[in-house]
XYZ file of C-alpha atoms in Angstrom:
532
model
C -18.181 5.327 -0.527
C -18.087 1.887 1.473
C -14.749 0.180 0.329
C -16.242 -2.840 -0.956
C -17.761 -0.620 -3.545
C -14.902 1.379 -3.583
C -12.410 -2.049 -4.625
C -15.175 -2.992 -6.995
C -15.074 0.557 -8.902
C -11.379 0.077 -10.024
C -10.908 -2.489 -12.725
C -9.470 -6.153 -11.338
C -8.729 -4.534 -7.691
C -12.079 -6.693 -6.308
C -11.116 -9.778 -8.502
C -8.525 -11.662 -6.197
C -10.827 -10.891 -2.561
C -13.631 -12.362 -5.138
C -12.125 -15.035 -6.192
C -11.277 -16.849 -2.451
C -13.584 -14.885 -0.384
C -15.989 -18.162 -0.712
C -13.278 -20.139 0.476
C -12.632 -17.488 3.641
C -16.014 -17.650 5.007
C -16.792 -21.377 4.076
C -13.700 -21.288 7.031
C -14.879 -18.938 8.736
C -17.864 -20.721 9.322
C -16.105 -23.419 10.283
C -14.504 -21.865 12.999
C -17.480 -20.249 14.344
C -19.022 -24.089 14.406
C -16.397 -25.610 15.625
C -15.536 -23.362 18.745
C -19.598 -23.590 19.990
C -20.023 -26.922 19.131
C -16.496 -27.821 20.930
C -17.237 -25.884 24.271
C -20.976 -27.134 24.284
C -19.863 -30.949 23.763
C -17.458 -30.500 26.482
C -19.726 -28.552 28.849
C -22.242 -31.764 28.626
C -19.487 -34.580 28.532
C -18.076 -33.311 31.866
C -21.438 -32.757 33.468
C -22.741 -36.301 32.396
C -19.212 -37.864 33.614
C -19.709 -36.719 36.547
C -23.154 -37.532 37.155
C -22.976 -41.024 35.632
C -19.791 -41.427 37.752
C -21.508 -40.545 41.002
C -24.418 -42.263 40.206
C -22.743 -45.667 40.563
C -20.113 -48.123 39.231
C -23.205 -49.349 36.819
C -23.777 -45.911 35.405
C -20.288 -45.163 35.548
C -19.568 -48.352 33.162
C -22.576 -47.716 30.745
C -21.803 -44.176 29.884
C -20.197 -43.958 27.095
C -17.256 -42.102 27.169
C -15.281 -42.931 23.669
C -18.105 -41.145 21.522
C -17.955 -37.801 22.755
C -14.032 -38.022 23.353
C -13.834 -38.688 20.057
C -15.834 -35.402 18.598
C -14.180 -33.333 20.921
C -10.890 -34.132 19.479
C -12.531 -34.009 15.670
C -14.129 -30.407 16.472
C -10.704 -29.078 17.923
C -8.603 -30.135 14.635
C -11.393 -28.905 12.539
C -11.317 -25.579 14.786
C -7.201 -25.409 14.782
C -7.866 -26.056 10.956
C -10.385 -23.824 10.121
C -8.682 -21.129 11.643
C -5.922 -21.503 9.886
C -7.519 -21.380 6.621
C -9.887 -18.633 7.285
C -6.950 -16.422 8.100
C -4.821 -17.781 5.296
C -7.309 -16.827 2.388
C -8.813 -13.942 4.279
C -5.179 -12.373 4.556
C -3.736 -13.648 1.273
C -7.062 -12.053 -0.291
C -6.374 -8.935 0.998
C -2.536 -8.438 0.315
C -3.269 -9.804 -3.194
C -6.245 -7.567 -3.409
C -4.427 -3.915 -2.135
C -1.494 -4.837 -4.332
C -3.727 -4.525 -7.012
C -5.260 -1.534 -5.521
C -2.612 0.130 -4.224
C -0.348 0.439 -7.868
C -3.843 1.639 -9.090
C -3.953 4.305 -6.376
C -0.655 5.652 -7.472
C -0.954 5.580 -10.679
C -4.208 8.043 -9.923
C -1.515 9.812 -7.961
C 0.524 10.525 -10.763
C -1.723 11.051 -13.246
C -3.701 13.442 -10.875
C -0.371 15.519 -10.101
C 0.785 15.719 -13.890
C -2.489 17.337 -14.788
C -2.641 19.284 -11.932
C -6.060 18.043 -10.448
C -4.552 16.763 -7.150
C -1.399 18.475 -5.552
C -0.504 16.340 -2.261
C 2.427 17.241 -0.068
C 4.825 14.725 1.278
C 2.308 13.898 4.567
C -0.983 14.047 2.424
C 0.312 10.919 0.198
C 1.684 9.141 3.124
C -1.696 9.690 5.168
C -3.894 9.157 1.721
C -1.716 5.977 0.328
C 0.040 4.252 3.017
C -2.075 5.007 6.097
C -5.409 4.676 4.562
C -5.294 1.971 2.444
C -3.959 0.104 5.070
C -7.667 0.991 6.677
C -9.069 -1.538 3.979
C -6.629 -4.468 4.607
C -8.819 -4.403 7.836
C -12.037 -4.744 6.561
C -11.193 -7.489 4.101
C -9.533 -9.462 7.077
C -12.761 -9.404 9.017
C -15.216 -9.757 6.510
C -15.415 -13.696 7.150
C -16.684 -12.345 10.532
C -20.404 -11.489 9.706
C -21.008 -15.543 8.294
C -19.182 -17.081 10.984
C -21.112 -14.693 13.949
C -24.605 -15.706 12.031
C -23.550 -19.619 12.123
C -22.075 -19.242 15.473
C -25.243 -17.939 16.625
C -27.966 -19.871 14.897
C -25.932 -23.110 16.423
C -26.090 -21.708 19.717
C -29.639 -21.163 19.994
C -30.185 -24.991 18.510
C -28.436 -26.414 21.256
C -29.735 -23.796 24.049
C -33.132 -24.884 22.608
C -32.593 -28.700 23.956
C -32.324 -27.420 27.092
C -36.021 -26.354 27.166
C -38.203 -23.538 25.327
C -36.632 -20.160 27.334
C -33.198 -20.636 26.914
C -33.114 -20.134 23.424
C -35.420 -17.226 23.529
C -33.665 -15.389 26.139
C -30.128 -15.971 24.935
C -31.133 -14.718 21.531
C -32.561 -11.572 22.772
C -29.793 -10.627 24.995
C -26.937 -11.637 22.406
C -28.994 -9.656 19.704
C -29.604 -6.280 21.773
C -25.483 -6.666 22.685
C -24.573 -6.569 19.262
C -27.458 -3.961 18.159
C -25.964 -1.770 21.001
C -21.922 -2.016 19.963
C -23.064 -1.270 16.614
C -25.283 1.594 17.409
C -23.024 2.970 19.794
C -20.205 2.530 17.479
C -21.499 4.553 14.846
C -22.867 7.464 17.480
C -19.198 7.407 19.412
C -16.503 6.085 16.671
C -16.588 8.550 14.294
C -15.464 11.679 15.636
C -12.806 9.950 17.568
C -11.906 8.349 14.264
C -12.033 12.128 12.450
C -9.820 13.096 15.265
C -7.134 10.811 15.276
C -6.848 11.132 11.107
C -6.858 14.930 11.778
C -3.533 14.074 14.538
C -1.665 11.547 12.091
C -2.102 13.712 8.566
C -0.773 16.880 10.388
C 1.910 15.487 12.344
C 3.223 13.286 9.063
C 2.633 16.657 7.314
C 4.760 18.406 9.952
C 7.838 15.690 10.522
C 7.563 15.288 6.383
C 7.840 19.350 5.452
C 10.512 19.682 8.704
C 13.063 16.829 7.478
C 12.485 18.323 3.990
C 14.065 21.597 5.761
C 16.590 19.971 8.064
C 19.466 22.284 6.855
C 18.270 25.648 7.176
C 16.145 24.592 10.479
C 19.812 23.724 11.804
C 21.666 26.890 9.960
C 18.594 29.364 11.504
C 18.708 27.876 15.147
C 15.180 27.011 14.891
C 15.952 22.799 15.789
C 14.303 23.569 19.550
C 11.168 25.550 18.281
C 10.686 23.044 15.896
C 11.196 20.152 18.589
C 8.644 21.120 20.272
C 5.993 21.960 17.717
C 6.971 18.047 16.453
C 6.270 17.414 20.724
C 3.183 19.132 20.760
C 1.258 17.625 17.539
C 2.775 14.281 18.904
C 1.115 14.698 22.174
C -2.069 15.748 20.353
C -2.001 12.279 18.104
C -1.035 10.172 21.392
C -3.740 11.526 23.351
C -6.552 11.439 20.361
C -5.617 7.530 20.353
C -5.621 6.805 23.515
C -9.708 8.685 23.545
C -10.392 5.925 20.508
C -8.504 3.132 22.358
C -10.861 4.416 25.506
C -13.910 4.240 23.243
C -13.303 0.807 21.386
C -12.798 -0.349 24.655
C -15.768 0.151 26.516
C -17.837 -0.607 23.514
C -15.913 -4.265 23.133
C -16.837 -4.817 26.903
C -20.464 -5.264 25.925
C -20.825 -8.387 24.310
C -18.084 -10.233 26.888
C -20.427 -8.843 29.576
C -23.598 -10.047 27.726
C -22.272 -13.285 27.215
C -21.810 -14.268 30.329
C -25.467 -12.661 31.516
C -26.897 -15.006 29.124
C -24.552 -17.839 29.999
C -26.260 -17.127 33.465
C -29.805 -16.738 31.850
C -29.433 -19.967 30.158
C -28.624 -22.181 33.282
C -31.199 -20.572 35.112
C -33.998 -21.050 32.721
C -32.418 -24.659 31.851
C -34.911 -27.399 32.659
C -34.476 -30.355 35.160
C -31.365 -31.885 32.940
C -28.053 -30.328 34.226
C -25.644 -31.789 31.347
C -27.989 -30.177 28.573
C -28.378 -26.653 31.039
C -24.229 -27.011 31.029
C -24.109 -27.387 27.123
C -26.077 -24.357 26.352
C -24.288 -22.249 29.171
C -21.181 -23.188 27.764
C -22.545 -22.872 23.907
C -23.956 -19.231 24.738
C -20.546 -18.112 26.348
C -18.679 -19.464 23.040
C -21.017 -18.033 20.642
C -19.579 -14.807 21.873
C -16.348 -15.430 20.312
C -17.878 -15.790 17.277
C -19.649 -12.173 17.729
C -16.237 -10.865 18.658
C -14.904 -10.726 15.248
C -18.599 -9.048 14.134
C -18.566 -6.675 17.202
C -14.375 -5.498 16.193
C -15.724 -4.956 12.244
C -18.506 -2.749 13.606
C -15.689 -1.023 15.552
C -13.193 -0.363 12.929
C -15.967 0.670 10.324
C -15.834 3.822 10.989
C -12.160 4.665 10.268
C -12.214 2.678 7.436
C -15.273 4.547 5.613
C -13.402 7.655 6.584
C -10.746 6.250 4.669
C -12.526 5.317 2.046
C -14.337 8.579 1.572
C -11.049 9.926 1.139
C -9.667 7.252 -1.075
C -12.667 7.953 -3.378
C -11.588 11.782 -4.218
C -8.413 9.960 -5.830
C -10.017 6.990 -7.392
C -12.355 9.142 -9.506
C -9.231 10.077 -11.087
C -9.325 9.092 -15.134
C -6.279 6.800 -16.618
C -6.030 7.728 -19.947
C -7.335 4.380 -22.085
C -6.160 5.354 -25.103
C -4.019 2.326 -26.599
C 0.222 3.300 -25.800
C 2.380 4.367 -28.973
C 3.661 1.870 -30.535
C 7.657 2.100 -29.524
C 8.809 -0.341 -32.424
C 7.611 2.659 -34.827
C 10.967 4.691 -35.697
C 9.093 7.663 -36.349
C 8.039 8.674 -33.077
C 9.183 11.788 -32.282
C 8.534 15.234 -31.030
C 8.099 18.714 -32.469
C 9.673 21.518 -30.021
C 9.705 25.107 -30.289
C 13.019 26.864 -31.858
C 13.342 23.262 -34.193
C 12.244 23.797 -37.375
C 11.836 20.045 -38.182
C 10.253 17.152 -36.400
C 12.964 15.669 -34.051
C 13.032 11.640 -34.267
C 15.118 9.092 -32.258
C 18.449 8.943 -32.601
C 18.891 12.858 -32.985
C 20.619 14.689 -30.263
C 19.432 18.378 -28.800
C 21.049 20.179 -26.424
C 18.888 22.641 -24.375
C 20.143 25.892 -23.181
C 19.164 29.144 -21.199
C 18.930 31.105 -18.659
C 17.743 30.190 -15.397
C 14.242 30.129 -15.272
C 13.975 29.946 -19.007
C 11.947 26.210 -18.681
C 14.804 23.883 -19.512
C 13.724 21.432 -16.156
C 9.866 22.217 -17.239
C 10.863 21.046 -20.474
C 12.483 17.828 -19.578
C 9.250 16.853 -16.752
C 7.285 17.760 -19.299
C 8.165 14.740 -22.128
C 8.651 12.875 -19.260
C 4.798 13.267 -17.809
C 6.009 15.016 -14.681
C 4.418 18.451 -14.874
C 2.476 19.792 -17.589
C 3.825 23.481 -17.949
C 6.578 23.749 -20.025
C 6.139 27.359 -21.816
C 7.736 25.604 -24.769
C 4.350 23.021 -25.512
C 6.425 20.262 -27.324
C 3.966 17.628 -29.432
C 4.982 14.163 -29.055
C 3.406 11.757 -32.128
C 1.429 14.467 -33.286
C -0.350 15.434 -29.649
C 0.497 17.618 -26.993
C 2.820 16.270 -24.046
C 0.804 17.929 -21.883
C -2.208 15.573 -22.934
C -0.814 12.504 -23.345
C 0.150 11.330 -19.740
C 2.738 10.549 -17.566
C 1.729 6.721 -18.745
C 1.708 7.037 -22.056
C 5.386 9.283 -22.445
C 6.996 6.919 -19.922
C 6.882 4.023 -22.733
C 8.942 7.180 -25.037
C 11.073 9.295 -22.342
C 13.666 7.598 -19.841
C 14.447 10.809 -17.699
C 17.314 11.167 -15.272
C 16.906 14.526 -13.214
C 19.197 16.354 -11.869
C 18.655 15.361 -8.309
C 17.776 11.583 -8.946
C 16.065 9.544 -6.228
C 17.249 6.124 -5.083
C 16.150 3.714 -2.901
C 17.467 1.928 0.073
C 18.310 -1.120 -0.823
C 21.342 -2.493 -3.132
C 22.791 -1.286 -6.577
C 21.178 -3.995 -8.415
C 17.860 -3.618 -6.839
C 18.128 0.444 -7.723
C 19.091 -0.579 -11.353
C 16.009 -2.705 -11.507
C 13.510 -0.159 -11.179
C 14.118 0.862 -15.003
C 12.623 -2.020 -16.456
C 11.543 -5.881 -15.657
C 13.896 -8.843 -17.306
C 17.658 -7.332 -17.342
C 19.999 -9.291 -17.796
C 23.780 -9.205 -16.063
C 25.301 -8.485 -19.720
C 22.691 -5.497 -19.895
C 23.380 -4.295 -16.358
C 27.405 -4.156 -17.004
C 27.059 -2.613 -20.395
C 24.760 0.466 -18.429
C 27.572 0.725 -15.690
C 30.318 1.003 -18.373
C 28.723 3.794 -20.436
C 28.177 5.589 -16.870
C 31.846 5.219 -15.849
C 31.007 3.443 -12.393
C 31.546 -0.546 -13.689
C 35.127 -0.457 -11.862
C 33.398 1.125 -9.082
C 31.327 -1.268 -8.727
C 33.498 -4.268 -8.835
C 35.678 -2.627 -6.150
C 32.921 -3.025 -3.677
C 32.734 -6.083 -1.319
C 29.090 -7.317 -2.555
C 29.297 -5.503 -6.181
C 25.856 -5.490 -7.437
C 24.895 -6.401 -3.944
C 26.204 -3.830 -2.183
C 23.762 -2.033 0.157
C 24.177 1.731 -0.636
C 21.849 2.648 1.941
C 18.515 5.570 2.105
C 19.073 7.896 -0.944
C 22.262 6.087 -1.527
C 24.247 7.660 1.740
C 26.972 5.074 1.287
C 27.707 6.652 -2.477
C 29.105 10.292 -2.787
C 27.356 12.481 -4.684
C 28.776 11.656 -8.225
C 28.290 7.799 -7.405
C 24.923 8.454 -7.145
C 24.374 10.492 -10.245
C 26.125 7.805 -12.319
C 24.180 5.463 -10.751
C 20.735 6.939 -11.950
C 22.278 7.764 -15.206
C 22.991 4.086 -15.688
C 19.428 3.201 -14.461
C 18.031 5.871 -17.460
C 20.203 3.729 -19.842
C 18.339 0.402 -19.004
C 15.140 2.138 -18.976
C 15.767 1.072 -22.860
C 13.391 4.441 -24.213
C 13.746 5.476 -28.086
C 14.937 8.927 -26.057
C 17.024 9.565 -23.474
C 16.220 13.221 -21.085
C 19.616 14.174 -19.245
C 18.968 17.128 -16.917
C 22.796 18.628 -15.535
C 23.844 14.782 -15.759
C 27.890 15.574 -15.036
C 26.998 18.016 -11.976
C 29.946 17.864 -9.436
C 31.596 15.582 -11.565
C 35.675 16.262 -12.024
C 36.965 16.737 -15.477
C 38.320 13.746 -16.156
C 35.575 11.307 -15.247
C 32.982 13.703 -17.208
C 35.237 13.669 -20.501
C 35.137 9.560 -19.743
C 31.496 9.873 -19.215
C 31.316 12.065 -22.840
C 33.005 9.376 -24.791
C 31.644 6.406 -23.404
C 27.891 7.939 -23.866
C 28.333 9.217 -27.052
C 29.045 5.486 -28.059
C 26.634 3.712 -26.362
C 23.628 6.297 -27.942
C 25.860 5.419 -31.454
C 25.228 1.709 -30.951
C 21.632 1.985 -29.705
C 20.423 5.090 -32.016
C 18.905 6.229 -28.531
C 18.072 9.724 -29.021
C 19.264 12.466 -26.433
C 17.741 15.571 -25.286
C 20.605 17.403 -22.963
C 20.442 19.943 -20.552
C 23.733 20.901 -19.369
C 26.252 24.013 -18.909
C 29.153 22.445 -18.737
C 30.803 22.690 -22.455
C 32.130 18.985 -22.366
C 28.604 17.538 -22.077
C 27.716 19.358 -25.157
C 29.889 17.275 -27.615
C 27.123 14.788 -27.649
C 24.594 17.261 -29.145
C 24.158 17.273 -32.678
C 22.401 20.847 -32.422
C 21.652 23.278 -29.672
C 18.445 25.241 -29.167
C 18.839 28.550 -26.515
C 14.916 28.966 -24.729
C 14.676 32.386 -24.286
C 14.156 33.626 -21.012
């Protein structure tokens, strides 16, 4: 699939590269203009300066200098200008434009793994959504290129054509077969080298991604040298399958430098009698090939970024559910869950309990959208969890797993993530119910504070308030808690007890707990035992 079409296929991610891509190669155009019709001006007012000057104080004083002065200055601001623009909307297109596309792509993502249609590792979704998408920004950049290379060269052979009938001809035909050539050559050459460096970069992020995920036991087993050099070895491999494309694009983006300057040379010589007019369309012919350039780079790039796209397109034929959300103002939404003879509706509290391996975690990911396997099959509004989407139960479920994930950044930007529009009051309430307000406070920046990847600079009960807090302001009619007072000391979970139990009191949030400590199981109102 060719990632226009690709953009185009996913509702409102072509709208914003629509919308200003008019704009972008109106500039474009005007660059391409501007830079032959600026070298070609200059090429003839230095020529005829220099003729009229040795010709004689008479010619000397009739030639008119301020004219052409004048449009060389006007074409270099409207170049300087042009350029500007053209990369302004060509850029701001395509950042506004993978935005869009990108939170559609993960949404696929999601949706794909909670139905298990689509199981990517760690590498695969770096490769398939960072790496390759990042392909496309490329192509939308450059697609200005292809108007401003046509304009470039139909202005070029205009002025080549004062200089008499073969210039024109001849420049055309060698310009043309250079750019026929680094296309042809980059579709025969390109590809493979493009296959092989994707091949390099998805199995050593799929290597480095699988190896941190087993940094303990690789340092417990003595295995940190073996694994070194495996890391060494598929590094080597990606280097060296660049540096073949880096070869490649090379000598293919020597051709139309090379052929500029042969028909730079082609034009003079086949220039009649006037040598400020065979000077313009020299000079015309070697700027036109600037204007190619940003063709000729396209044509080189295209084929990595249809190999991305080809890939992209397994994940964007990916269905989002378009069924309209639940309505979360209705009180009666609710689920029905195996063991409970009645519906359960928010504001009850369950407490889940079991052996290991009995589906407790299954359960929870499974209201939440996560996975779709809990052996217990709980209905939510009447349908089955499994059915409804990870989309769909977000608006219902706020969950906070046992081994929570936060991101690098500060406390307030981690407590943001649960929903847009909180407000300080909001935020302090959340910490208080979590025990970790006074913690907070203590710190130099409070809510600023910069707790580092995964929240290094927080111990391990820090961090599991913190995402419990986060769960809170997620603001969901029910509230999934899996182990939340893990590690915690008895004091600060029989705080944590009391000042949660109040807070789901005043809000008439309903809780679904999974815990085996006995203190966390005052909140429940009832307790259901899977079996195993």
């Amino acid at each position: 699939m060719m990632p226009d079409k690709l953009l185009d296929a996913l509702d409102g991610c072509g709208a914003p590269w629509t919308d200003t891509r008019r704009l972008a190669i109106v500039s474009g155009i005007a660059v391409a203009v501007a830079t032959v019709g600026l070298l070609a001006l200059s090429g003839w007012f230095i020529t005829a300066a220099a003729i009229a000057g040795a010709a004689g104080p008479i010619s000397a004083r009739a030639f008119n200098y301020l004219i052409p002065s004048a449009m060389i200055r006007l074409l270099a601001i409207v170049r300087t200008a042009a350029r500007y623009f053209e990369r302004l909307l060509s850029h701001r297109a395509s950042l506004s434009t993978l935005a869009a596309f990108r939170g559609v792509m993960f949404r696929k993502a999601a949706t794909a793994e909670a139905q298990g249609t689509l199981r990517l590792s760690g590498g695969d979704a770096a490769t398939l959504l960072v790496q390759d998408i990042d392909q496309l920004e490329d192509h939308l950049v450059r697609m200005p290129a292809l108007a401003g290379a046509i304009a470039g060269g139909m202005l070029t052979i205009a002025l080549a054509a004062m200089a008499g009938p073969w210039p024109p001809v001849l420049v055309a035909a060698v310009l043309a077969t250079a750019a026929v050539t680094c296309r042809r050559l980059a579709r025969q050459w390109l590809p493979r080298r493009a296959d092989d460096v994707a091949t390099a970069v998805h199995e050593l992020k799929v290597a480095v991604t699988e190896y941190a995920a087993s940094a303990a036991e690789i340092a417990v087993y003595g295995l940190t040298d073996l694994v070194s050099a495996q890391l060494e070895f598929l590094a080597g491999r990606h280097d060296e399958a660049l540096r073949r494309q880096a070869r490649t694009e090379a000598m293919i983006g020597a051709i139309l430098p090379a052929a500029s300057g042969v028909a730079s040379a082609v034009a003079i010589v086949t220039a009649g009698a006037e040598p400020a007019l065979a000077a313009m369309a020299a000079l015309a012919t070697a700027a036109s090939g600037e204007a190619l350039l940003g063709y000729v780079r396209g044509q080189i790039r295209a084929p990595s970024v249809q190999d991305a796209s080809r890939r992209l397109a397994e994940l964007a034929a990916v269905e989002l559910s378009d069924r309209p959300p639940l309505r979360l103002a209705d009180s009666s939404i609710g689920f029905v869950l195996d063991g409970v003879p009645e519906r359960l509706l928010p504001g009850d509290r369950i407490a889940i309990l079991g052996a290991s391996g009995a589906g407790k975690t299954r359960l929870l990911h499974t209201l939440a959208g996560l996975r779709a396997d809990a052996p217990q099959r709980p209905t939510v509004g009447g349908q089955p969890a499994a059915d409804l989407g990870i989309f769909r139960l977000r608006q219902i479920f706020a969950l906070v797993p046992q081994d929570a994930t936060l991101v690098a950044g500060t406390v307030l930007d981690n407590l943001r993530l649960a929903r847009p529009g909180l407000r300080e009051d909001e935020i302090w309430s959340a910490l208080h119910a979590a025990r970790l307000d006074d913690d907070i406070r203590a710190l130099p920046d409070g809510l600023n504070q910069w707790i580092g990847e995964g929240g290094a600079r927080f111990s391990g009960g820090q961090r599991k308030r913190l995402a419990l807090a986060r769960g809170l302001l997620a603001d969901r009619p029910w509230l999934l808690l899996d182990e939340p007072s893990e590690g915690l000391d008895a004091a600060t979970e029989a705080e944590i007890v009391s000042r949660l139990g109040a807070w789901l009191a005043r809000t008439g949030q309903g809780l679904v707990l999974v815990s085996h400590r006995p203190a966390m199981l005052a909140l429940a109102q009832r307790v259901v035992v899977l079996a195993p």
